[in-house]
CSV table of C-alpha atoms in Angstrom, one decimal:
chain,number,residue,atom,x,y,z
A,249,MET,CA,21.2,-6.8,-19.0
A,250,ASN,CA,18.5,-9.1,-19.2
A,251,ARG,CA,14.9,-7.4,-18.1
A,252,TYR,CA,14.5,-10.6,-15.8
A,253,VAL,CA,18.0,-10.3,-14.5
A,254,THR,CA,16.9,-6.7,-13.8
A,255,ALA,CA,14.0,-7.7,-12.0
A,256,LEU,CA,15.9,-10.1,-9.8
A,257,LEU,CA,18.4,-7.4,-8.8
A,258,LEU,CA,15.3,-5.0,-7.8
A,259,PHE,CA,13.7,-7.5,-5.6
A,260,LEU,CA,17.2,-8.3,-3.8
A,261,ILE,CA,18.0,-4.8,-3.5
A,262,PHE,CA,14.4,-3.7,-1.9
A,263,LEU,CA,14.2,-7.0,0.2
A,264,THR,CA,17.5,-6.0,1.8
A,265,ILE,CA,16.4,-2.1,2.4
A,266,TYR,CA,13.3,-3.2,3.8
A,267,TYR,CA,14.5,-6.1,6.0
A,268,CYS,CA,17.1,-3.8,7.2
A,269,GLY,CA,14.9,-1.0,8.0
A,270,SER,CA,12.1,-3.0,9.6
A,271,PHE,CA,11.0,-2.4,12.8
A,272,ASP,CA,12.8,-3.6,16.1
A,273,ARG,CA,9.6,-3.7,18.3
A,274,ILE,CA,5.9,-4.0,17.2
A,275,PRO,CA,5.0,-0.5,16.3
A,276,PHE,CA,1.9,1.6,17.4
A,277,ALA,CA,-1.5,1.4,15.4
A,278,ASP,CA,-3.1,-1.7,14.6
A,279,CYS,CA,0.3,-3.8,14.4
A,280,THR,CA,-0.3,-5.7,17.6
A,281,GLY,CA,-3.8,-6.9,16.6
A,282,PHE,CA,-2.3,-8.4,13.3
A,283,VAL,CA,0.5,-10.2,15.6
A,284,LEU,CA,-1.9,-11.3,18.0
A,285,THR,CA,-4.3,-13.0,15.4
A,286,VAL,CA,-1.6,-14.7,13.7
A,287,GLU,CA,0.2,-15.9,17.0
A,288,GLN,CA,-3.0,-17.5,17.9
A,289,GLY,CA,-3.0,-19.3,14.8
A,290,ASP,CA,-6.7,-19.7,14.2
A,291,TYR,CA,-7.3,-19.0,10.4
A,292,ILE,CA,-10.4,-16.6,10.3
A,293,THR,CA,-13.5,-17.6,8.6
A,294,THR,CA,-15.0,-14.4,8.1
A,295,ALA,CA,-14.2,-11.5,5.7
A,296,THR,CA,-15.1,-7.9,7.1
A,297,ALA,CA,-13.8,-4.5,6.5
A,298,THR,CA,-11.1,-5.0,9.0
A,299,SER,CA,-10.4,-8.4,9.2
A,300,HIS,CA,-8.4,-8.7,6.0
A,301,PHE,CA,-9.4,-12.3,5.0
A,302,LEU,CA,-6.4,-13.2,2.9
A,303,TYR,CA,-3.5,-11.1,4.6
A,304,ILE,CA,-4.3,-12.9,8.0
A,305,ASN,CA,-4.8,-16.3,6.8
A,306,THR,CA,-1.5,-16.0,4.5
A,307,ALA,CA,0.6,-15.2,7.5
A,308,ILE,CA,-0.5,-17.6,9.5
A,309,LEU,CA,0.1,-20.0,6.7
A,310,PHE,CA,3.5,-18.6,6.7
A,311,LYS,CA,3.8,-19.0,10.5
A,312,ASP,CA,2.8,-22.9,10.2
A,313,ILE,CA,4.7,-23.7,7.1
A,314,PHE,CA,7.9,-21.9,8.4
A,315,SER,CA,7.4,-22.3,12.1
A,316,LEU,CA,8.0,-18.6,12.7
A,317,SER,CA,6.7,-16.6,15.5
A,318,GLY,CA,3.7,-14.2,14.9
A,319,ILE,CA,5.9,-11.2,14.4
A,320,GLU,CA,8.2,-12.6,12.2
A,321,ALA,CA,5.5,-14.3,10.0
A,322,ASN,CA,3.8,-10.6,9.5
A,323,ARG,CA,7.3,-9.3,8.8
A,324,ALA,CA,8.2,-11.9,6.0
A,325,LEU,CA,4.6,-11.4,4.4
A,326,VAL,CA,5.4,-7.5,4.4
A,327,ILE,CA,8.7,-7.4,3.3
A,328,ILE,CA,8.2,-9.8,0.5
A,329,SER,CA,5.0,-8.5,-0.5
A,330,ALA,CA,6.6,-5.1,-0.8
A,331,ALA,CA,9.7,-6.0,-2.9
A,332,LEU,CA,7.4,-7.9,-5.3
A,333,SER,CA,5.5,-5.0,-5.8
A,334,VAL,CA,8.4,-3.0,-6.7
A,335,VAL,CA,9.2,-5.8,-9.5
A,336,VAL,CA,5.6,-5.6,-10.8
A,337,VAL,CA,5.6,-2.0,-11.1
A,338,TYR,CA,9.2,-2.4,-13.0
A,339,PHE,CA,7.6,-4.9,-15.5
A,340,SER,CA,4.5,-2.5,-15.8
A,341,ILE,CA,6.5,0.3,-16.9
A,342,PHE,CA,8.9,-1.8,-19.1
A,343,THR,CA,5.5,-3.0,-20.9
A,344,LEU,CA,4.7,0.6,-21.9
A,345,ASN,CA,7.7,0.5,-24.3
A,346,ALA,CA,10.1,2.0,-21.9
A,347,ASN,CA,13.6,0.8,-21.6
A,348,LYS,CA,15.3,-1.4,-18.8
A,349,PHE,CA,17.0,1.9,-17.3
A,350,THR,CA,14.2,4.1,-17.3
A,351,SER,CA,11.9,1.5,-16.0
A,352,PHE,CA,14.2,0.8,-13.3
A,353,VAL,CA,14.6,4.2,-12.2
A,354,ALA,CA,10.6,4.5,-11.8
A,355,ALA,CA,10.7,1.3,-9.8
A,356,VAL,CA,13.2,2.6,-7.4
A,357,ILE,CA,11.4,5.9,-7.1
A,358,PHE,CA,8.2,3.9,-6.2
A,359,GLY,CA,10.0,1.6,-3.7
A,360,PHE,CA,11.6,4.7,-1.9
A,361,SER,CA,8.3,6.6,-2.0
A,362,PHE,CA,7.6,7.4,1.7
A,363,SER,CA,4.0,5.8,2.1
A,364,PHE,CA,5.1,2.5,0.5
A,365,TRP,CA,8.3,2.3,2.1
A,366,ARG,CA,6.9,3.1,5.7
A,367,ASN,CA,4.4,0.5,5.2
A,368,ALA,CA,7.4,-2.1,4.2
A,369,GLU,CA,8.7,-1.5,7.4
A,370,ILE,CA,5.8,-2.2,10.0
A,371,ILE,CA,3.1,-4.9,10.3
A,372,GLU,CA,0.4,-3.8,8.0
A,373,VAL,CA,-1.8,-5.2,5.4
A,374,TYR,CA,-0.8,-2.5,2.4
A,375,THR,CA,2.0,-3.7,1.0
A,376,PHE,CA,0.2,-7.2,0.4
A,377,ASN,CA,-2.5,-5.4,-0.9
A,378,CYS,CA,-0.4,-3.1,-3.3
A,379,LEU,CA,0.9,-6.5,-4.8
A,380,TRP,CA,-2.3,-7.5,-5.9
A,381,ILE,CA,-3.3,-4.4,-7.1
A,382,ALA,CA,-0.2,-4.0,-9.2
A,383,LEU,CA,-0.6,-7.4,-10.6
A,384,PHE,CA,-4.1,-6.1,-11.7
A,385,ILE,CA,-2.7,-3.1,-13.1
A,386,PHE,CA,0.0,-5.0,-15.0
A,387,CYS,CA,-2.5,-7.1,-16.5
A,388,MET,CA,-4.5,-4.2,-17.7
A,389,ILE,CA,-1.3,-2.8,-19.2
A,390,LYS,CA,-0.7,-6.1,-20.9
A,391,SER,CA,-3.9,-6.5,-22.3
A,392,PHE,CA,-3.6,-3.2,-24.4
A,393,TYR,CA,0.0,-4.0,-25.7
A,394,SER,CA,0.2,-7.8,-25.7
A,395,GLU,CA,-1.2,-10.1,-28.4
A,396,ASN,CA,-2.0,-12.8,-25.5
A,397,LYS,CA,-5.8,-11.7,-24.4
A,398,PHE,CA,-5.5,-14.2,-21.6
A,399,TYR,CA,-4.1,-11.1,-19.8
A,400,ILE,CA,-7.7,-9.7,-19.9
A,401,VAL,CA,-8.9,-12.7,-18.0
A,402,LEU,CA,-6.2,-12.4,-15.4
A,403,CYS,CA,-7.4,-8.7,-14.7
A,404,GLY,CA,-10.8,-10.1,-13.3
A,405,LEU,CA,-8.7,-13.0,-11.4
A,406,PHE,CA,-6.1,-10.6,-9.5
A,407,PHE,CA,-8.9,-7.7,-8.9
A,408,GLY,CA,-11.3,-10.4,-7.3
A,409,VAL,CA,-8.5,-11.8,-5.1
A,410,SER,CA,-7.6,-8.1,-4.2
A,411,MET,CA,-11.1,-7.6,-2.5
A,412,TRP,CA,-10.3,-10.6,-0.2
A,413,VAL,CA,-7.2,-8.4,1.0
A,414,HIS,CA,-8.8,-5.2,1.5
A,415,ILE,CA,-12.3,-3.9,0.8
A,416,GLN,CA,-11.2,-0.4,-0.3
A,417,ASN,CA,-10.3,-1.8,-3.6
A,418,VAL,CA,-14.1,-1.8,-4.6
A,419,LEU,CA,-13.1,1.9,-5.5
A,420,MET,CA,-11.5,0.6,-8.5
A,421,ILE,CA,-14.4,-1.4,-10.0
A,422,PRO,CA,-15.5,1.6,-12.0
A,423,GLY,CA,-12.0,1.6,-13.7
A,424,PHE,CA,-12.4,-2.2,-14.2
A,425,LEU,CA,-15.8,-1.6,-15.7
A,426,THR,CA,-14.0,0.9,-18.3
A,427,PHE,CA,-11.3,-1.8,-19.1
A,428,ILE,CA,-13.8,-4.1,-19.6
A,429,TYR,CA,-15.8,-2.1,-21.9
A,430,TYR,CA,-12.7,-1.3,-24.0
A,431,MET,CA,-12.1,-4.8,-24.0
A,432,ARG,CA,-15.8,-5.7,-25.3
A,433,PHE,CA,-14.4,-6.9,-28.9
A,434,GLN,CA,-12.4,-9.5,-27.3
A,435,LYS,CA,-15.8,-11.0,-26.0
A,436,LYS,CA,-14.8,-14.2,-24.6
A,437,GLN,CA,-12.0,-13.2,-22.5
A,438,ALA,CA,-14.0,-9.9,-21.3
A,439,ILE,CA,-16.9,-12.1,-20.3
A,440,THR,CA,-14.8,-14.4,-18.6
A,441,SER,CA,-13.0,-11.6,-16.8
A,442,LEU,CA,-15.9,-10.0,-15.7
A,443,VAL,CA,-17.8,-13.3,-14.3
A,444,LEU,CA,-14.6,-14.2,-13.0
A,445,PHE,CA,-14.3,-11.3,-10.8
A,446,ALA,CA,-18.1,-11.2,-10.1
A,447,PHE,CA,-17.6,-14.9,-8.8
A,448,ILE,CA,-14.6,-14.3,-6.6
A,449,PHE,CA,-15.9,-11.1,-5.1
A,450,SER,CA,-19.3,-12.6,-4.3
A,451,GLY,CA,-17.7,-15.1,-2.4
A,452,LEU,CA,-17.0,-12.5,0.1
A,453,PHE,CA,-20.7,-12.1,0.8
A,454,ILE,CA,-21.6,-15.9,0.5
A,455,LEU,CA,-19.0,-16.6,3.0
A,456,ASN,CA,-20.2,-14.2,5.5
A,457,TYR,CA,-23.8,-14.8,5.0
A,458,SER,CA,-23.5,-18.5,5.7
A,459,GLN,CA,-22.1,-17.8,9.1
A,460,GLY,CA,-24.7,-15.4,9.9
A,461,LEU,CA,-23.3,-11.9,9.0
A,462,PRO,CA,-25.5,-9.5,7.5
A,463,LEU,CA,-24.8,-9.1,3.9
A,464,ASN,CA,-23.1,-5.6,4.1
A,465,SER,CA,-20.3,-7.3,6.6
A,466,PRO,CA,-17.6,-7.3,4.0
A,467,TYR,CA,-17.5,-3.3,3.8
A,468,SER,CA,-18.8,-2.5,7.2
A,469,SER,CA,-17.2,-2.8,10.7
A,470,ASP,CA,-18.0,-2.0,14.4
A,471,GLN,CA,-14.6,-0.3,15.0
A,472,GLY,CA,-15.8,3.2,14.0
A,473,GLU,CA,-17.8,5.6,11.9
A,474,TRP,CA,-15.1,6.8,9.7
A,475,LEU,CA,-16.9,6.8,6.7
A,476,ALA,CA,-19.9,8.5,8.2
A,477,ASP,CA,-17.6,11.2,9.7
A,478,SER,CA,-16.0,11.7,6.3
A,479,PHE,CA,-19.3,13.4,5.5
A,480,LYS,CA,-19.6,15.4,8.2
A,481,LYS,CA,-16.5,18.0,7.5
A,482,ASN,CA,-17.4,21.6,6.7
A,483,SER,CA,-15.7,23.5,3.8
A,484,ILE,CA,-12.6,24.2,5.3
A,485,GLN,CA,-11.7,20.8,6.4
A,486,TYR,CA,-12.2,19.6,2.7
A,487,ILE,CA,-9.8,22.1,1.5
A,488,THR,CA,-7.4,21.3,4.2
A,489,ASP,CA,-7.6,17.8,3.3
A,490,PHE,CA,-6.9,18.4,-0.6
A,491,ILE,CA,-3.7,20.6,0.4
A,492,LYS,CA,-2.8,17.7,2.6
A,493,SER,CA,-3.3,15.1,-0.3
A,494,ILE,CA,-0.8,17.2,-2.4
A,495,PHE,CA,1.4,17.5,0.4
A,496,TYR,CA,1.7,13.7,0.2
A,497,LEU,CA,1.9,13.5,-3.3
A,498,VAL,CA,5.0,16.0,-3.0
A,499,TYR,CA,6.4,13.8,-0.3
A,500,ASN,CA,6.4,10.5,-2.1
A,501,PHE,CA,7.6,11.8,-5.3
A,502,THR,CA,9.6,14.9,-4.9
A,503,PHE,CA,10.1,16.9,-8.3
A,504,PHE,CA,9.5,13.6,-10.2
A,505,ILE,CA,6.0,14.7,-10.1
A,506,PHE,CA,6.9,16.6,-13.3
A,507,PHE,CA,7.5,13.5,-15.1
A,508,GLY,CA,4.4,11.8,-13.9
A,509,ILE,CA,2.2,14.8,-15.3
A,510,VAL,CA,3.9,14.2,-18.6
A,511,GLY,CA,3.3,10.7,-18.5
A,512,ILE,CA,-0.3,11.4,-18.0
A,513,PHE,CA,-0.7,13.8,-20.7
A,514,THR,CA,1.2,11.7,-23.0
A,515,LEU,CA,-0.6,8.5,-22.3
A,516,TYR,CA,-3.7,10.5,-23.2
A,517,LYS,CA,-2.4,11.4,-26.5
A,518,GLU,CA,-0.9,8.1,-27.3
A,519,SER,CA,-3.5,5.6,-25.8
A,520,LYS,CA,-6.9,7.3,-24.8
A,521,LYS,CA,-8.7,4.2,-23.6
A,522,MET,CA,-5.7,3.3,-21.2
A,523,PHE,CA,-5.8,6.8,-19.8
A,524,PHE,CA,-9.3,6.7,-19.2
A,525,VAL,CA,-9.1,3.4,-17.4
A,526,PHE,CA,-6.5,4.8,-15.1
A,527,LEU,CA,-8.4,8.1,-14.8
A,528,VAL,CA,-11.4,6.4,-13.3
A,529,CYS,CA,-9.2,4.0,-11.3
A,530,SER,CA,-7.4,7.0,-9.8
A,531,PHE,CA,-10.3,9.3,-9.3
A,532,PHE,CA,-12.2,7.5,-7.0
A,533,VAL,CA,-9.0,6.1,-5.1
A,534,TYR,CA,-7.5,9.6,-4.5
A,535,GLY,CA,-10.9,11.2,-3.7
A,536,PHE,CA,-12.0,8.7,-1.1
A,537,SER,CA,-8.4,8.8,0.2
A,538,THR,CA,-8.3,12.5,0.5
A,539,PHE,CA,-11.5,13.0,2.4
A,540,TYR,CA,-11.7,9.8,4.7
A,541,ALA,CA,-11.9,10.6,8.5
A,542,VAL,CA,-9.1,8.7,9.7
A,543,SER,CA,-5.6,10.2,11.0
A,544,ASP,CA,-3.7,7.6,8.7
A,545,ASN,CA,-5.4,8.1,5.4
A,546,TYR,CA,-2.1,8.4,3.8
A,547,VAL,CA,-2.1,4.7,3.2
A,548,PHE,CA,-5.2,4.7,1.2
A,549,PHE,CA,-3.4,6.6,-1.5
A,550,LEU,CA,-1.0,3.6,-2.4
A,551,PRO,CA,-3.1,2.0,-5.3
A,552,PHE,CA,-3.1,5.6,-6.6
A,553,ASN,CA,0.6,6.0,-6.1
A,554,ILE,CA,1.3,2.8,-8.1
A,555,ILE,CA,-0.6,4.0,-11.2
A,556,PHE,CA,1.2,7.5,-10.4
A,557,ALA,CA,4.7,5.9,-10.5
A,558,ILE,CA,4.1,3.9,-13.6
A,559,ALA,CA,2.8,7.5,-15.3
A,560,ILE,CA,6.5,8.6,-13.7
A,561,GLY,CA,8.3,6.1,-15.8
A,562,TYR,CA,6.1,6.6,-18.9
A,563,GLY,CA,7.1,10.3,-18.7
A,564,PHE,CA,10.6,9.3,-18.6
A,565,THR,CA,10.5,8.2,-22.4
A,566,TYR,CA,9.0,11.2,-23.4
A,567,ARG,CA,11.4,13.7,-21.6
A,568,GLU,CA,14.6,11.7,-22.1
A,569,ASN,CA,17.3,14.5,-22.1
A,570,LEU,CA,16.0,15.6,-18.8
A,571,PHE,CA,15.7,12.4,-17.5
A,572,LYS,CA,19.3,11.5,-18.1
A,573,LYS,CA,19.9,14.8,-16.3
A,574,THR,CA,18.2,14.0,-13.2
A,575,SER,CA,17.8,10.1,-13.2
A,576,PHE,CA,20.6,9.7,-10.8
A,577,THR,CA,19.0,11.8,-7.8
A,578,CYS,CA,16.4,8.9,-7.3
A,579,ALA,CA,19.3,7.3,-5.2
A,580,PHE,CA,19.2,10.0,-2.9
A,581,ILE,CA,15.6,10.2,-2.0
A,582,PRO,CA,16.4,8.9,1.3
A,583,VAL,CA,18.7,12.1,1.9
A,584,PHE,CA,15.5,13.8,1.2
A,585,TYR,CA,13.6,12.5,4.2
A,586,ILE,CA,16.6,13.0,6.6
A,587,LEU,CA,16.9,16.6,5.2
A,588,SER,CA,13.2,17.1,6.1
A,589,PHE,CA,13.3,15.7,9.3
A,590,CYS,CA,16.2,17.9,10.2
A,591,VAL,CA,14.5,20.9,8.8
A,592,VAL,CA,11.0,20.2,10.3
A,593,GLY,CA,12.8,19.4,13.6
A,594,LYS,CA,14.5,22.7,14.0
A,595,THR,CA,11.0,24.8,13.8
A,596,ALA,CA,8.9,25.8,16.4
A,597,LYS,CA,5.8,23.7,15.4
A,598,GLY,CA,7.9,20.6,14.5
A,599,LYS,CA,9.6,20.8,18.2
A,600,ALA,CA,6.0,21.0,19.6
A,601,PHE,CA,4.9,18.2,17.2
A,602,ASP,CA,8.0,16.2,18.2
A,603,ASP,CA,7.3,16.8,21.8
A,604,PHE,CA,3.5,15.8,21.4
A,605,LYS,CA,4.2,12.5,19.5
A,606,SER,CA,7.2,11.5,21.5
A,607,TYR,CA,5.7,8.5,22.9
A,608,LYS,CA,5.9,6.8,19.7
A,609,GLY,CA,9.0,8.4,18.2
A,610,GLY,CA,8.4,12.0,17.7
A,611,ILE,CA,8.7,13.4,14.1
A,612,ALA,CA,10.8,10.6,12.8
A,613,TYR,CA,8.0,8.6,13.0
A,614,TYR,CA,6.3,10.6,10.7
A,615,LEU,CA,9.1,11.6,8.3
A,616,LEU,CA,11.4,8.9,8.1
A,617,PRO,CA,10.1,5.9,6.4
A,618,TRP,CA,12.6,3.2,8.1
A,619,MET,CA,11.4,1.9,11.6
A,620,ASN,CA,14.5,0.1,13.0
A,621,ASN,CA,15.3,1.0,16.5
A,622,ASN,CA,11.7,2.2,17.0
A,623,LYS,CA,9.8,2.7,20.4
A,624,GLY,CA,7.2,-0.3,21.0
A,625,ILE,CA,3.8,-0.4,21.9
A,626,ILE,CA,4.4,-3.3,24.0
A,627,GLU,CA,7.0,-1.7,26.4
A,628,PHE,CA,4.8,1.3,26.6
A,629,VAL,CA,1.9,-0.5,27.8
A,630,ILE,CA,3.3,-2.9,30.1
A,631,ASP,CA,5.2,0.2,31.8
A,632,LYS,CA,1.7,1.8,32.3
A,633,LYS,CA,2.8,4.7,30.4
A,634,THR,CA,0.2,7.5,29.2
A,635,ALA,CA,-0.1,9.1,25.8
A,636,PRO,CA,-1.6,12.6,25.3
A,637,GLU,CA,-4.1,11.3,22.7
A,638,PRO,CA,-6.4,8.1,23.0
A,639,ILE,CA,-4.9,4.6,22.0
A,640,HIS,CA,-7.1,2.5,24.2
A,641,TRP,CA,-7.8,-0.1,21.3
A,642,MET,CA,-4.1,-0.4,20.7
A,643,LYS,CA,-4.0,-1.3,24.4
A,644,ALA,CA,-6.6,-3.7,24.5
A,645,SER,CA,-4.7,-5.7,21.7
A,646,VAL,CA,-1.5,-5.4,23.7
A,647,ASP,CA,-3.2,-6.8,27.0
A,648,GLU,CA,-4.2,-9.8,25.2
A,649,TYR,CA,-1.1,-10.5,23.3
A,650,VAL,CA,0.9,-10.3,26.8
A,651,LYS,CA,-1.3,-12.8,28.0
A,652,LEU,CA,-1.1,-14.9,25.2
A,653,MET,CA,2.6,-14.8,25.2
A,654,LYS,CA,2.9,-15.5,29.1
A,655,SER,CA,0.6,-18.4,28.6
A,656,LYS,CA,3.6,-19.7,26.2
A,657,GLY,CA,6.0,-19.4,29.0
A,658,PHE,CA,7.5,-15.6,28.3
A,659,THR,CA,8.3,-13.5,31.1
A,660,GLU,CA,7.2,-9.9,31.2
A,661,SER,CA,10.9,-8.5,30.6
A,662,GLU,CA,11.1,-10.7,27.6
A,663,ILE,CA,7.8,-9.8,26.2
A,664,LYS,CA,8.8,-6.1,26.5
A,665,LYS,CA,11.5,-6.6,23.9
A,666,PHE,CA,8.6,-7.8,21.4
């Protein structure tokens, strides 16, 4: 089968999976804020750490072009971005001299990885961000393997654009600079790439400053002191964070982690330059994500997970016999999530956690990636239910959203179904 036909098949498979598993009601967390902004339809003109300039404005563009609601515009952008990200991961692995089948399996493993799959089922910025990071990584790989040096320039373009999606991507700047250093002998393309990135990235600061915001506004927020709190933990908390990060890795990739480790060491032997580029990119992302003082820090590992999924595909080609014996198990990754849910749900701690988090779906919310038939935040707030933990920032967005939808003629009973 032609690799482009395989890529199209991958896209359609995961587009269908993500659509079928997508939320029925607006989920908890930051989802209502995204829906509210898109439903209002006013393009945002500043790019702060939490405004996600390019994501929001693209969703509004979807809404305007296709006459969608704020919910459906966000859903479409999230799902399409997710399915395209899987395809880009497939082509990245294929570029590393893998065959179509190993590339396909590794892409499926990434598409089924919990953190990515979950974010494909809710309203969040992260699959859209993954698409731009995946394109950036794909172009870096092509720069090492292709005679077409224009991929070097595209690296600067895609990486620069990614900054307008999520400012967390600054953590990959050291990796990008390492890449430019190794490409220094392609002087024209390397300089163009670096200048292009600097121009696009600096646009964030110019845009905000022109509207009276301080120069640090692209990477600051008035919604919390999460970064400062990350440096206030004790040693036990840091150790716990690291152990939790290993758990996230295992839950995302199961025993396929073995192939990822093989791929990492093999890449070091075969292409040290590319190895060090990915090492530097991964190091800062993984470190930040591990110790960042937020409850949902698992989402910040996603750029690292893209690189690790590519390493898994690379490892497949060097453990071909073992790969042939185990490749079929990628289709059973969803079963792993179901079994984990069933096992944890029978433990005392699992039952206690399920009860504590029951207001938003219990342990199913945390262990199953799909979100269809989920509990919704809108109904929760309208019915004046209470949660055992603070969710005031969610309620504030819901109150605004309910008010907006009532002004558009929707009844309260209709809004509760959103």
